[in-house]
Tab-separated table of C-alpha atoms and ligand atoms in Angstrom:
chain	number	residue	atom	x	y	z
Y	1	UNK	CA	0.000	0.000	0.000
Y	2	UNK	CA	1.703	3.243	-1.112
Y	3	UNK	CA	1.834	6.095	1.408
Y	4	UNK	CA	-0.527	9.057	0.980
Y	5	UNK	CA	-1.399	12.326	2.739
Y	6	UNK	CA	-4.815	13.937	3.091
Y	7	UNK	CA	-5.590	17.601	2.505
Y	8	UNK	CA	-8.879	19.303	3.352
Y	9	UNK	CA	-9.695	22.187	0.968
Y	10	UNK	CA	-12.884	24.165	1.534
Y	11	UNK	CA	-14.324	21.297	3.527
Y	12	UNK	CA	-13.529	18.568	0.998
Y	13	UNK	CA	-10.871	15.937	1.701
Y	14	UNK	CA	-8.308	15.059	-0.998
Y	15	UNK	CA	-5.592	12.399	-0.946
Y	16	UNK	CA	-2.167	12.800	-2.551
Y	17	UNK	CA	0.596	10.188	-3.043
Y	18	UNK	CA	3.898	10.401	-1.110
Y	19	UNK	CA	7.084	9.751	-3.089
Y	20	UNK	CA	10.023	8.232	-1.153
Y	21	UNK	CA	13.571	8.503	-2.547
Y	22	UNK	CA	16.268	5.848	-2.284
Y	23	UNK	CA	17.804	7.740	0.666
Y	24	UNK	CA	14.466	8.019	2.445
Y	25	UNK	CA	13.552	11.589	1.466
Y	26	UNK	CA	9.814	12.115	1.195
Y	27	UNK	CA	7.746	14.369	-1.073
Y	28	UNK	CA	4.050	14.945	-1.535
Y	29	UNK	CA	3.250	14.574	-5.234
Y	30	UNK	CA	0.928	17.525	-5.959
Y	31	UNK	CA	0.863	17.074	-9.772
Y	32	UNK	CA	-2.952	16.873	-9.647
Y	33	UNK	CA	-3.502	19.543	-6.923
Y	34	UNK	CA	-4.838	22.333	-9.179
Y	35	UNK	CA	-7.051	20.029	-11.251
Y	36	UNK	CA	-8.593	18.567	-8.095
Y	37	UNK	CA	-8.774	21.607	-5.782
Y	38	UNK	CA	-8.371	24.714	-7.979
Y	39	UNK	CA	-5.520	25.693	-5.645
Y	40	UNK	CA	-1.776	25.905	-6.340
Y	41	UNK	CA	1.023	25.988	-3.758
Y	42	UNK	CA	3.182	29.080	-3.153
Y	43	UNK	CA	6.809	28.578	-2.091
Y	44	UNK	CA	8.880	31.656	-2.975
Y	45	UNK	CA	12.522	30.631	-3.567
Y	46	UNK	CA	11.400	26.986	-3.782
Y	47	UNK	CA	12.723	26.310	-0.259
Y	48	UNK	CA	10.258	23.446	0.230
Y	49	UNK	CA	9.638	22.462	-3.381
Y	50	UNK	CA	11.220	19.643	-5.389
Y	51	UNK	CA	11.467	20.384	-9.125
Y	52	UNK	CA	12.413	16.861	-10.197
Y	53	UNK	CA	13.458	13.374	-9.177
Y	54	UNK	CA	17.168	12.871	-9.829
Y	55	UNK	CA	19.707	10.043	-9.600
Y	56	UNK	CA	22.818	12.224	-9.851
Y	57	UNK	CA	23.578	13.836	-6.460
Y	58	UNK	CA	22.276	13.265	-2.959
Y	59	UNK	CA	22.901	15.740	-0.201
Y	60	UNK	CA	21.719	15.771	3.370
Y	61	UNK	CA	21.981	19.301	4.760
Y	62	UNK	CA	21.381	18.277	8.359
Y	63	UNK	CA	24.052	15.561	8.319
Y	64	UNK	CA	26.497	17.372	6.004
Y	65	UNK	CA	26.426	14.511	3.479
Y	66	UNK	CA	27.210	14.873	-0.270
Y	67	UNK	CA	27.206	11.837	-2.627
Y	68	UNK	CA	27.534	11.639	-6.402
Y	69	UNK	CA	25.878	8.540	-7.879
Y	70	UNK	CA	26.316	6.899	-4.446
Y	71	UNK	CA	29.991	7.748	-3.935
Y	72	UNK	CA	30.879	10.087	-1.043
Y	73	UNK	CA	32.517	13.419	-1.869
Y	74	UNK	CA	35.258	12.505	0.643
Y	75	UNK	CA	36.173	9.331	-1.312
Y	76	UNK	CA	35.974	11.049	-4.692
Y	77	UNK	CA	38.093	14.030	-3.578
Y	78	UNK	CA	40.639	11.682	-2.009
Y	79	UNK	CA	40.961	9.016	-4.738
Y	80	UNK	CA	39.522	10.177	-8.087
Y	81	UNK	CA	40.558	12.670	-10.759
Y	82	UNK	CA	38.180	15.399	-11.900
Y	83	UNK	CA	37.809	13.684	-15.286
Y	84	UNK	CA	36.819	10.409	-13.564
Y	85	UNK	CA	34.179	12.256	-11.526
Y	86	UNK	CA	32.985	13.993	-14.714
Y	87	UNK	CA	32.540	10.573	-16.352
Y	88	UNK	CA	30.671	9.342	-13.241
Y	89	UNK	CA	28.268	12.297	-13.319
Y	90	UNK	CA	27.728	12.129	-17.095
Y	91	UNK	CA	27.403	8.360	-17.560
Y	92	UNK	CA	26.346	7.099	-14.106
Y	93	UNK	CA	29.370	4.925	-13.299
Y	94	UNK	CA	33.078	5.248	-12.555
Y	95	UNK	CA	34.935	4.369	-15.782
Y	96	UNK	CA	37.149	1.287	-16.049
Y	97	UNK	CA	40.612	1.808	-17.538
Y	98	UNK	CA	39.407	1.308	-21.132
Y	99	UNK	CA	36.406	3.601	-20.755
Y	100	UNK	CA	38.590	6.253	-19.117
Y	101	UNK	CA	41.194	6.080	-21.879
Y	102	UNK	CA	38.474	6.382	-24.561
Y	103	UNK	CA	36.860	9.329	-22.732
Y	104	UNK	CA	40.210	11.105	-22.336
Y	105	UNK	CA	41.111	10.508	-25.971
Y	106	UNK	CA	37.703	11.752	-27.200
Y	107	UNK	CA	38.162	14.935	-25.169
Y	108	UNK	CA	41.694	15.442	-26.492
Y	109	UNK	CA	40.305	15.483	-30.050
Y	110	UNK	CA	38.302	18.611	-29.262
Y	111	UNK	CA	40.472	20.752	-26.969
Y	112	UNK	CA	41.148	23.455	-29.574
Y	113	UNK	CA	38.680	26.353	-29.607
Y	114	UNK	CA	37.698	27.903	-32.935
Y	115	UNK	CA	40.074	30.696	-33.878
Y	116	UNK	CA	37.049	32.888	-34.576
Y	117	UNK	CA	36.393	33.027	-30.839
Y	118	UNK	CA	39.615	35.007	-30.423
Y	119	UNK	CA	37.923	37.885	-32.277
Y	120	UNK	CA	35.318	38.124	-29.473
Y	121	UNK	CA	37.988	39.420	-27.137
Y	122	UNK	CA	38.290	42.507	-29.329
Y	123	UNK	CA	34.611	43.245	-28.597
Y	124	UNK	CA	34.816	42.773	-24.818
Y	125	UNK	CA	35.615	45.983	-22.907
Y	126	UNK	CA	39.126	45.833	-21.421
Y	127	UNK	CA	38.967	44.467	-17.883
Y	128	UNK	CA	35.362	43.329	-18.293
Y	129	UNK	CA	34.208	40.613	-15.903
Y	130	UNK	CA	35.419	37.122	-16.881
Y	131	UNK	CA	32.022	35.567	-16.095
Y	132	UNK	CA	30.303	37.808	-18.634
Y	133	UNK	CA	32.987	36.818	-21.137
Y	134	UNK	CA	32.622	33.104	-20.325
Y	135	UNK	CA	28.835	33.126	-20.648
Y	136	UNK	CA	29.144	34.925	-24.002
Y	137	UNK	CA	31.898	32.623	-25.281
Y	138	UNK	CA	29.981	29.432	-24.434
Y	139	UNK	CA	26.827	30.722	-26.127
Y	140	UNK	CA	28.913	31.784	-29.156
Y	141	UNK	CA	30.627	28.380	-29.291
Y	142	UNK	CA	27.252	26.872	-30.131
Y	143	UNK	CA	27.072	29.057	-33.253
Y	144	UNK	CA	30.055	27.197	-34.708
Y	145	UNK	CA	28.077	23.950	-34.527
Y	146	UNK	CA	24.671	24.791	-36.025
Y	147	UNK	CA	23.637	21.110	-36.091
Y	148	UNK	CA	23.944	21.108	-32.271
Y	149	UNK	CA	21.080	23.614	-32.119
Y	150	UNK	CA	18.655	20.894	-33.292
Y	151	UNK	CA	17.037	19.300	-30.213
Y	152	UNK	CA	16.071	16.111	-32.077
Y	153	UNK	CA	19.551	14.780	-32.794
Y	154	UNK	CA	20.742	11.266	-32.029
Y	155	UNK	CA	22.135	10.395	-28.586
Y	156	UNK	CA	25.495	9.837	-30.284
Y	157	UNK	CA	25.438	13.359	-31.775
Y	158	UNK	CA	24.400	14.893	-28.444
Y	159	UNK	CA	27.189	13.016	-26.678
Y	160	UNK	CA	29.650	14.475	-29.205
Y	161	UNK	CA	28.426	17.952	-28.218
Y	162	UNK	CA	28.937	17.067	-24.549
Y	163	UNK	CA	32.494	15.892	-25.211
Y	164	UNK	CA	33.178	19.000	-27.315
Y	165	UNK	CA	32.004	21.360	-24.551
Y	166	UNK	CA	33.869	19.460	-21.820
Y	167	UNK	CA	37.012	19.646	-23.995
Y	168	UNK	CA	36.807	23.332	-24.897
Y	169	UNK	CA	35.779	24.752	-21.502
Y	170	UNK	CA	39.331	24.722	-20.024
Y	171	UNK	CA	40.700	26.179	-23.286
Y	172	UNK	CA	38.157	29.028	-23.243
Y	173	UNK	CA	38.726	29.689	-19.521
Y	174	UNK	CA	42.487	29.864	-20.148
Y	175	UNK	CA	41.970	32.174	-23.162
Y	176	UNK	CA	39.942	34.568	-21.002
Y	177	UNK	CA	42.748	34.621	-18.432
Y	178	UNK	CA	45.453	35.192	-21.069
Y	179	UNK	CA	43.566	37.892	-22.978
Y	180	UNK	CA	42.831	39.941	-19.858
Y	181	UNK	CA	46.596	40.004	-19.223
Y	182	UNK	CA	47.284	40.932	-22.832
Y	183	UNK	CA	49.157	37.666	-23.350
Y	184	UNK	CA	49.009	35.343	-26.378
Y	185	UNK	CA	46.932	32.177	-26.146
Y	186	UNK	CA	48.797	29.046	-25.057
Y	187	UNK	CA	47.365	26.159	-27.024
Y	188	UNK	CA	46.292	22.856	-25.453
Y	189	UNK	CA	49.039	20.281	-24.900
Y	190	UNK	CA	47.283	16.946	-25.250
Y	191	UNK	CA	50.172	15.080	-23.643
Y	192	UNK	CA	48.985	16.544	-20.319
Y	193	UNK	CA	45.947	15.373	-18.357
Y	194	UNK	CA	42.804	17.510	-18.267
Y	195	UNK	CA	43.685	19.651	-15.246
Y	196	UNK	CA	47.446	19.943	-15.922
Y	197	UNK	CA	46.583	21.025	-19.478
Y	198	UNK	CA	44.322	23.761	-18.091
Y	199	UNK	CA	47.054	25.023	-15.754
Y	200	UNK	CA	49.586	24.920	-18.590
Y	201	UNK	CA	47.302	26.981	-20.871
Y	202	UNK	CA	46.779	29.424	-18.003
Y	203	UNK	CA	50.193	29.846	-16.411
Y	204	UNK	CA	52.434	28.577	-19.223
Y	205	UNK	CA	53.860	31.029	-21.774
Y	206	UNK	CA	54.442	30.595	-25.514
Y	207	UNK	CA	58.057	31.515	-24.735
Y	208	UNK	CA	58.335	28.783	-22.102
Y	209	UNK	CA	57.436	25.497	-23.837
Y	210	UNK	CA	59.277	23.633	-21.095
Y	211	UNK	CA	56.837	24.873	-18.376
Y	212	UNK	CA	55.327	22.045	-16.307
Y	213	UNK	CA	52.504	22.797	-13.808
Y	214	UNK	CA	53.436	22.157	-10.161
Y	215	UNK	CA	52.021	18.716	-9.187
Y	216	UNK	CA	50.774	20.188	-5.891
Y	217	UNK	CA	48.719	22.746	-7.826
Y	218	UNK	CA	47.453	20.050	-10.210
Y	219	UNK	CA	46.362	17.920	-7.248
Y	220	UNK	CA	44.727	20.869	-5.451
Y	221	UNK	CA	42.942	21.996	-8.646
Y	222	UNK	CA	41.654	18.447	-9.268
Y	223	UNK	CA	40.238	18.425	-5.735
Y	224	UNK	CA	38.699	21.890	-6.084
Y	225	UNK	CA	37.031	21.018	-9.394
Y	226	UNK	CA	35.680	17.748	-7.928
Y	227	UNK	CA	34.260	19.637	-4.933
Y	228	UNK	CA	32.393	21.975	-7.292
Y	229	UNK	CA	31.271	19.313	-9.794
Y	230	UNK	CA	27.582	19.101	-8.905
Y	231	UNK	CA	25.234	20.068	-6.138
Y	232	UNK	CA	21.735	18.833	-7.090
Y	233	UNK	CA	19.098	21.498	-7.813
Y	234	UNK	CA	21.044	24.656	-6.885
Y	235	UNK	CA	20.211	27.966	-8.559
Y	236	UNK	CA	22.473	27.475	-11.618
Y	237	UNK	CA	21.638	23.781	-12.158
Y	238	UNK	CA	17.930	24.646	-11.983
Y	239	UNK	CA	18.576	27.402	-14.539
Y	240	UNK	CA	20.243	24.920	-16.899
Y	241	UNK	CA	17.280	22.563	-16.529
Y	242	UNK	CA	14.698	25.315	-17.055
Y	243	UNK	CA	16.411	26.654	-20.187
Y	244	UNK	CA	16.969	23.115	-21.516
Y	245	UNK	CA	13.326	22.225	-20.873
Y	246	UNK	CA	12.333	24.538	-23.748
Y	247	UNK	CA	14.542	22.311	-26.001
Y	248	UNK	CA	17.146	25.056	-26.158
Y	249	UNK	CA	20.576	23.642	-27.056
Y	250	UNK	CA	23.260	22.623	-24.569
Y	251	UNK	CA	25.528	25.630	-25.234
Y	252	UNK	CA	22.720	28.119	-24.494
Y	253	UNK	CA	21.581	26.169	-21.434
Y	254	UNK	CA	25.115	26.131	-19.997
Y	255	UNK	CA	25.625	29.810	-20.851
Y	256	UNK	CA	22.494	30.565	-18.799
Y	257	UNK	CA	23.832	28.439	-15.926
Y	258	UNK	CA	27.092	30.431	-15.979
Y	259	UNK	CA	25.080	33.655	-15.711
Y	260	UNK	CA	23.142	32.308	-12.716
Y	261	UNK	CA	26.324	31.133	-10.990
Y	262	UNK	CA	27.798	34.652	-11.388
Y	263	UNK	CA	25.448	36.023	-8.729
Y	264	UNK	CA	27.109	36.945	-5.394
Y	265	UNK	CA	24.619	34.826	-3.433
Y	266	UNK	CA	25.637	31.755	-5.458
Y	267	UNK	CA	28.961	31.063	-7.155
Y	268	UNK	CA	29.980	34.705	-7.090
Y	269	UNK	CA	30.331	34.330	-3.312
Y	270	UNK	CA	33.947	33.119	-3.580
Y	271	UNK	CA	34.921	36.448	-5.145
Y	272	UNK	CA	32.861	38.286	-2.512
Y	273	UNK	CA	34.621	36.326	0.280
Y	274	UNK	CA	38.057	37.593	-0.768
Y	275	UNK	CA	36.778	41.137	-1.265
Y	276	UNK	CA	35.187	40.955	2.192
Y	277	UNK	CA	38.418	39.658	3.806
Y	278	UNK	CA	40.435	42.385	2.095
Y	279	UNK	CA	37.872	44.984	3.217
Y	280	UNK	CA	38.232	43.773	6.842
Y	281	UNK	CA	42.035	43.792	6.505
Y	282	UNK	CA	42.080	47.323	5.019
Y	283	UNK	CA	39.688	48.443	7.769
Y	284	UNK	CA	42.243	47.422	10.409
Y	285	UNK	CA	41.337	43.740	10.867
Y	286	UNK	CA	38.679	44.168	13.597
Y	287	UNK	CA	36.839	40.886	12.914
Y	288	UNK	CA	34.267	41.371	15.676
Y	289	UNK	CA	33.185	44.724	14.179
Y	290	UNK	CA	32.286	42.981	10.916
Y	291	UNK	CA	30.601	40.079	12.697
Y	292	UNK	CA	28.393	42.667	14.426
Y	293	UNK	CA	27.630	44.315	11.085
Y	294	UNK	CA	26.585	40.918	9.630
Y	295	UNK	CA	24.196	40.437	12.580
Y	296	UNK	CA	22.707	43.933	12.347
Y	297	UNK	CA	19.361	43.730	10.520
Y	298	UNK	CA	19.720	47.372	9.508
Y	299	UNK	CA	23.083	46.712	7.928
Y	300	UNK	CA	22.990	45.081	4.436
Y	301	UNK	CA	26.421	43.490	5.076
Y	302	UNK	CA	26.403	39.683	5.115
Y	303	UNK	CA	29.263	37.375	6.001
Y	304	UNK	CA	30.062	36.040	2.532
Y	305	UNK	CA	31.012	32.363	2.469
Y	306	UNK	CA	28.741	31.612	5.421
Y	307	UNK	CA	25.325	29.996	5.350
Y	308	UNK	CA	23.696	27.705	2.868
Y	309	UNK	CA	20.170	27.020	1.671
Y	310	UNK	CA	20.553	23.287	2.317
Y	311	UNK	CA	23.538	22.643	4.591
Y	312	UNK	CA	22.426	23.370	8.119
Y	313	UNK	CA	25.591	21.635	9.261
Y	314	UNK	CA	29.178	22.089	8.102
Y	315	UNK	CA	29.407	22.021	4.270
Y	316	UNK	CA	31.403	18.765	3.773
Y	317	UNK	CA	33.217	20.413	0.882
Y	318	UNK	CA	34.418	23.258	3.129
Y	319	UNK	CA	36.120	20.732	5.446
Y	320	UNK	CA	38.020	19.186	2.516
Y	321	UNK	CA	38.902	22.562	1.005
Y	322	UNK	CA	40.154	23.868	4.352
Y	323	UNK	CA	42.703	21.017	4.501
Y	324	UNK	CA	43.726	21.569	0.858
Y	325	UNK	CA	44.075	25.289	1.602
Y	326	UNK	CA	46.597	24.641	4.378
Y	327	UNK	CA	48.533	22.198	2.120
Y	328	UNK	CA	48.724	24.580	-0.865
Y	329	UNK	CA	49.748	27.592	1.225
Y	330	UNK	CA	52.395	25.507	3.027
Y	331	UNK	CA	53.744	24.106	-0.277
Y	332	UNK	CA	53.823	27.524	-1.950
Y	333	UNK	CA	55.250	29.093	1.180
Y	334	UNK	CA	52.431	31.628	1.095
Y	335	UNK	CA	51.700	33.411	4.353
Y	336	UNK	CA	48.475	35.127	3.380
Y	337	UNK	CA	47.294	37.657	5.991
Y	338	UNK	CA	43.696	37.304	4.815
Y	339	UNK	CA	43.885	33.600	5.728
Y	340	UNK	CA	44.534	34.673	9.306
Y	341	UNK	CA	41.475	36.927	9.160
Y	342	UNK	CA	39.470	34.062	7.608
Y	343	UNK	CA	40.397	31.739	10.476
Y	344	UNK	CA	39.500	34.398	13.082
Y	345	UNK	CA	36.190	35.008	11.283
Y	346	UNK	CA	35.408	31.301	11.192
Y	347	UNK	CA	36.288	30.866	14.871
Y	348	UNK	CA	34.167	33.856	15.916
Y	349	UNK	CA	31.184	32.890	13.720
Y	350	UNK	CA	31.210	29.263	14.915
Y	351	UNK	CA	30.846	30.400	18.532
Y	352	UNK	CA	28.538	33.418	18.093
Y	353	UNK	CA	24.905	32.528	19.004
Y	354	UNK	CA	23.558	34.483	15.978
Y	355	UNK	CA	25.384	32.171	13.549
Y	356	UNK	CA	25.031	29.030	15.668
Y	357	UNK	CA	21.231	29.486	16.055
Y	358	UNK	CA	20.854	30.078	12.300
Y	359	UNK	CA	23.273	27.249	11.491
Y	360	UNK	CA	25.401	29.551	9.349
Y	361	UNK	CA	28.566	27.514	8.859
Y	362	UNK	CA	31.366	28.216	6.337
Y	363	UNK	CA	30.354	26.960	2.880
Y	364	UNK	CA	32.389	25.787	-0.107
Y	365	UNK	CA	33.130	29.342	-1.176
Y	366	UNK	CA	34.742	30.381	2.094
Y	367	UNK	CA	38.133	28.733	1.530
Y	368	UNK	CA	38.183	28.167	-2.232
Y	369	UNK	CA	38.910	31.832	-2.937
Y	370	UNK	CA	41.978	31.761	-0.674
Y	371	UNK	CA	43.455	28.790	-2.542
Y	372	UNK	CA	42.731	30.320	-5.939
Y	373	UNK	CA	44.402	33.545	-4.826
Y	374	UNK	CA	47.449	31.589	-3.586
Y	375	UNK	CA	47.611	29.923	-7.013
Y	376	UNK	CA	47.790	33.360	-8.647
Y	377	UNK	CA	44.234	33.788	-9.937
Y	378	UNK	CA	42.694	37.282	-9.743
Y	379	UNK	CA	39.650	37.510	-7.451
Y	380	UNK	CA	37.098	38.100	-10.216
Y	381	UNK	CA	38.290	34.903	-11.945
Y	382	UNK	CA	37.328	32.536	-9.091
Y	383	UNK	CA	33.779	31.950	-10.338
Y	384	UNK	CA	35.144	31.009	-13.774
Y	385	UNK	CA	36.945	28.146	-11.991
Y	386	UNK	CA	33.708	27.265	-10.218
Y	387	UNK	CA	32.019	27.114	-13.654
Y	388	UNK	CA	34.695	24.762	-15.012
Y	389	UNK	CA	34.162	22.459	-12.029
Y	390	UNK	CA	30.371	22.621	-12.243
Y	391	UNK	CA	30.204	21.949	-16.004
Y	392	UNK	CA	29.856	18.130	-15.797
Y	393	UNK	CA	27.188	18.573	-13.138
Y	394	UNK	CA	25.206	21.018	-15.244
Y	395	UNK	CA	25.484	18.773	-18.301
Y	396	UNK	CA	24.397	15.662	-16.345
Y	397	UNK	CA	21.357	17.553	-14.981
Y	398	UNK	CA	20.503	18.754	-18.521
Y	399	UNK	CA	20.861	15.195	-19.862
Y	400	UNK	CA	18.657	13.733	-17.115
Y	401	UNK	CA	15.949	16.333	-17.813
Y	402	UNK	CA	16.116	15.539	-21.562
Y	403	UNK	CA	16.193	11.754	-21.257
Y	404	UNK	CA	13.193	11.783	-18.951
Y	405	UNK	CA	11.359	13.946	-21.521
Y	406	UNK	CA	10.378	16.383	-18.750
Y	407	UNK	CA	7.820	19.046	-19.778
Y	408	UNK	CA	8.806	22.691	-20.310
Y	409	UNK	CA	9.297	24.321	-16.915
Y	410	UNK	CA	6.454	26.799	-16.423
Y	411	UNK	CA	5.580	27.619	-12.767
Y	412	UNK	CA	2.243	29.222	-11.809
Y	413	UNK	CA	1.745	32.408	-9.727
Y	414	UNK	CA	-0.707	34.192	-7.472
Y	415	UNK	CA	-1.704	37.534	-9.041
Y	416	UNK	CA	-1.790	40.434	-6.569
Y	417	UNK	CA	-2.106	43.352	-9.001
Y	418	UNK	CA	-4.971	45.710	-9.929
Y	419	UNK	CA	-8.437	44.233	-10.487
Y	420	UNK	CA	-10.106	45.035	-13.892
Y	421	UNK	CA	-10.518	48.804	-14.611
Y	422	UNK	CA	-11.772	50.842	-17.643
Y	423	UNK	CA	-9.262	52.485	-20.028
Y	424	UNK	CA	-9.033	56.281	-19.536
Y	425	UNK	CA	-7.846	58.433	-22.470
Y	426	UNK	CA	-4.745	60.504	-21.776
Y	427	UNK	CA	-6.654	63.837	-22.011
Y	428	UNK	CA	-8.958	62.647	-19.210
Y	429	UNK	CA	-6.199	61.426	-16.882
Y	430	UNK	CA	-5.197	63.329	-13.720
R	501	SDX	C1	26.767	28.328	-3.143
R	501	SDX	O1	22.574	25.837	-3.564
R	501	SDX	C2	23.764	25.386	-3.642
R	501	SDX	O2	24.000	24.214	-3.590
R	501	SDX	C3	24.815	26.465	-3.795
R	501	SDX	C4	26.250	25.983	-3.769
R	501	SDX	C5	26.521	25.038	-4.910
R	501	SDX	O3	27.454	24.224	-4.787
R	501	SDX	O4	25.863	25.191	-5.965
R	501	SDX	O5	26.535	25.309	-2.533
R	501	SDX	C6	27.222	27.142	-3.904
R	501	SDX	O6	26.069	29.136	-3.717
R	501	SDX	C7	27.100	28.460	-1.663
R	501	SDX	C8	26.461	29.730	-1.011
R	501	SDX	C9	27.354	30.919	-1.348
R	501	SDX	N1	26.688	32.210	-0.913
R	501	SDX	C10	27.190	32.910	0.113
R	501	SDX	O7	28.122	32.535	0.838
R	501	SDX	C11	26.478	34.255	0.323
R	501	SDX	C12	26.238	34.470	1.839
R	501	SDX	N2	25.197	33.499	2.238
R	501	SDX	C13	23.838	34.000	2.329
R	501	SDX	O8	23.498	34.993	1.397
R	501	SDX	C14	22.817	32.885	2.515
R	501	SDX	O9	23.258	32.110	3.538
R	501	SDX	C15	22.442	32.000	1.342
R	501	SDX	C16	21.990	32.778	0.167
R	501	SDX	C17	23.576	31.113	0.977
R	501	SDX	C18	21.280	31.098	1.818
R	501	SDX	O10	20.232	31.943	2.069
R	501	SDX	P1	18.791	31.370	2.576
R	501	SDX	O11	18.786	29.892	2.714
R	501	SDX	O12	17.767	31.988	1.692
R	501	SDX	O13	18.758	31.904	4.032
R	501	SDX	P2	18.125	33.274	4.441
R	501	SDX	O14	18.612	34.338	3.497
R	501	SDX	O15	16.656	33.068	4.571
R	501	SDX	O16	18.779	33.539	5.879
R	501	SDX	C19	18.236	32.919	7.053
R	501	SDX	C20	18.713	33.818	8.211
R	501	SDX	C21	18.369	35.287	7.999
R	501	SDX	O17	18.299	35.885	9.280
R	501	SDX	P3	16.787	36.038	9.984
R	501	SDX	O18	15.975	36.829	8.970
R	501	SDX	O19	16.317	34.618	10.175
R	501	SDX	O20	17.068	36.786	11.267
R	501	SDX	O21	20.147	33.768	8.291
R	501	SDX	C22	20.667	35.073	8.015
R	501	SDX	C23	19.573	35.859	7.310
R	501	SDX	O22	19.727	37.244	7.547
R	501	SDX	N3	21.825	34.867	7.148
R	501	SDX	C24	22.987	35.511	7.269
R	501	SDX	C25	23.822	34.951	6.298
R	501	SDX	N4	23.160	34.001	5.611
R	501	SDX	C26	21.911	33.958	6.134
R	501	SDX	N5	23.380	36.499	8.102
R	501	SDX	C27	24.657	36.950	7.951
R	501	SDX	N6	25.535	36.466	7.035
R	501	SDX	C28	25.146	35.454	6.204
R	501	SDX	N7	25.996	34.963	5.315
């Protein structure tokens, strides 16, 4: 006997089925609510609303658990490469050696970005935000593959588009970095693995063909990209699904996801964290003063990198990143004063009743910015790195939505505007 719930609407009782997930989560299926009762639900920000069933990522905010296709984020960050985790998200299983080699070789065939994309940099204002450039470049990439715009292509053709986008994302991200420094593009070196190739295109120089990325940075970057790879129905993944649900192509759906991630409340938080830490440092380093500002309802200041819509316990990714942060700074011999401020902030926030009562723990963005800065990335580039990590997650969410033939996303609303009124000609208006 399947579980149900009863709802009484205007004196009449209705019964709705309860859906139970494989990890025990429960949802009331209200697909028939409006037809049966004439009522809809209202849940601004979707804090209590599931938009889909999904088999990709499970997270438990209360317990601080994050799994991808059943594997814990701790195991994946410790033992897997980012490309392995990408394969897991995209195809539902960890690849065996043959599958991995084929995946890596398919990606290597497509790492070059069309030379025409270089011309776009002439149109971007100098110093313009890398996320605006990235969103534009990914949407433009789709224009080079007009067949990819057709939503009714074969699975094999769609998979080729997925491989192509996975392959070109690091190249485009590296181009954005190079062009903003006025440096020539460093082309992909397919003898390197996915992450080392990205670091080589970013920090290598055409005049230094012998450059080899530091293995510590390669390892830390692999871990960081894995920790950002997917996070179920967050703002940007939901955006990718909504755009894809209209049968818009993958490039446009991902470009929209990049734009959503740019927001300071979402992926843009890692940039905001560093700017906040530098602001506290430049203001004299009085951490408690800024904690008090974050608690003051009349002050718009929020402690960036703290709090999460789902994690009401420590973000498991933050724990892993914190360890990686210490390792990278120790290896690079970096003694970053803002790290000291970050640790004081974390200590103060984890003991202050305001943050403890609201379960506002450090999230993934709190430490990632410090590592990226130690690696030499400019602050406004951090969310580009988040986008590169999140790409396989976005694509796997888009694929799942497509393969399940989900309907176009079209929420309802409750109208609260003017009731009907007669048109008044301009000459008769007050
Ligand atoms: C990411 O969804 C994902 O999975 C996202 C992400 C992913 O991998 O995709 O994990 C990546 O986006 C992480 C979050 C990065 N954003 C930030 O660090 C920005 C700072 N954080 C906040 O803006 C906030 O915590 C959010 C946006 C993350 C979550 O906001 P909610 O769930 O809507 O919570 P809320 O705004 O309703 O706040 C609840 C209370 C409020 O106080 P009261 O009105 O109850 O008195 O907590 C307070 C808020 O004022 N609060 C904060 C705070 N975050 C919430 N107060 C001070 N500083 C903060 N950071």
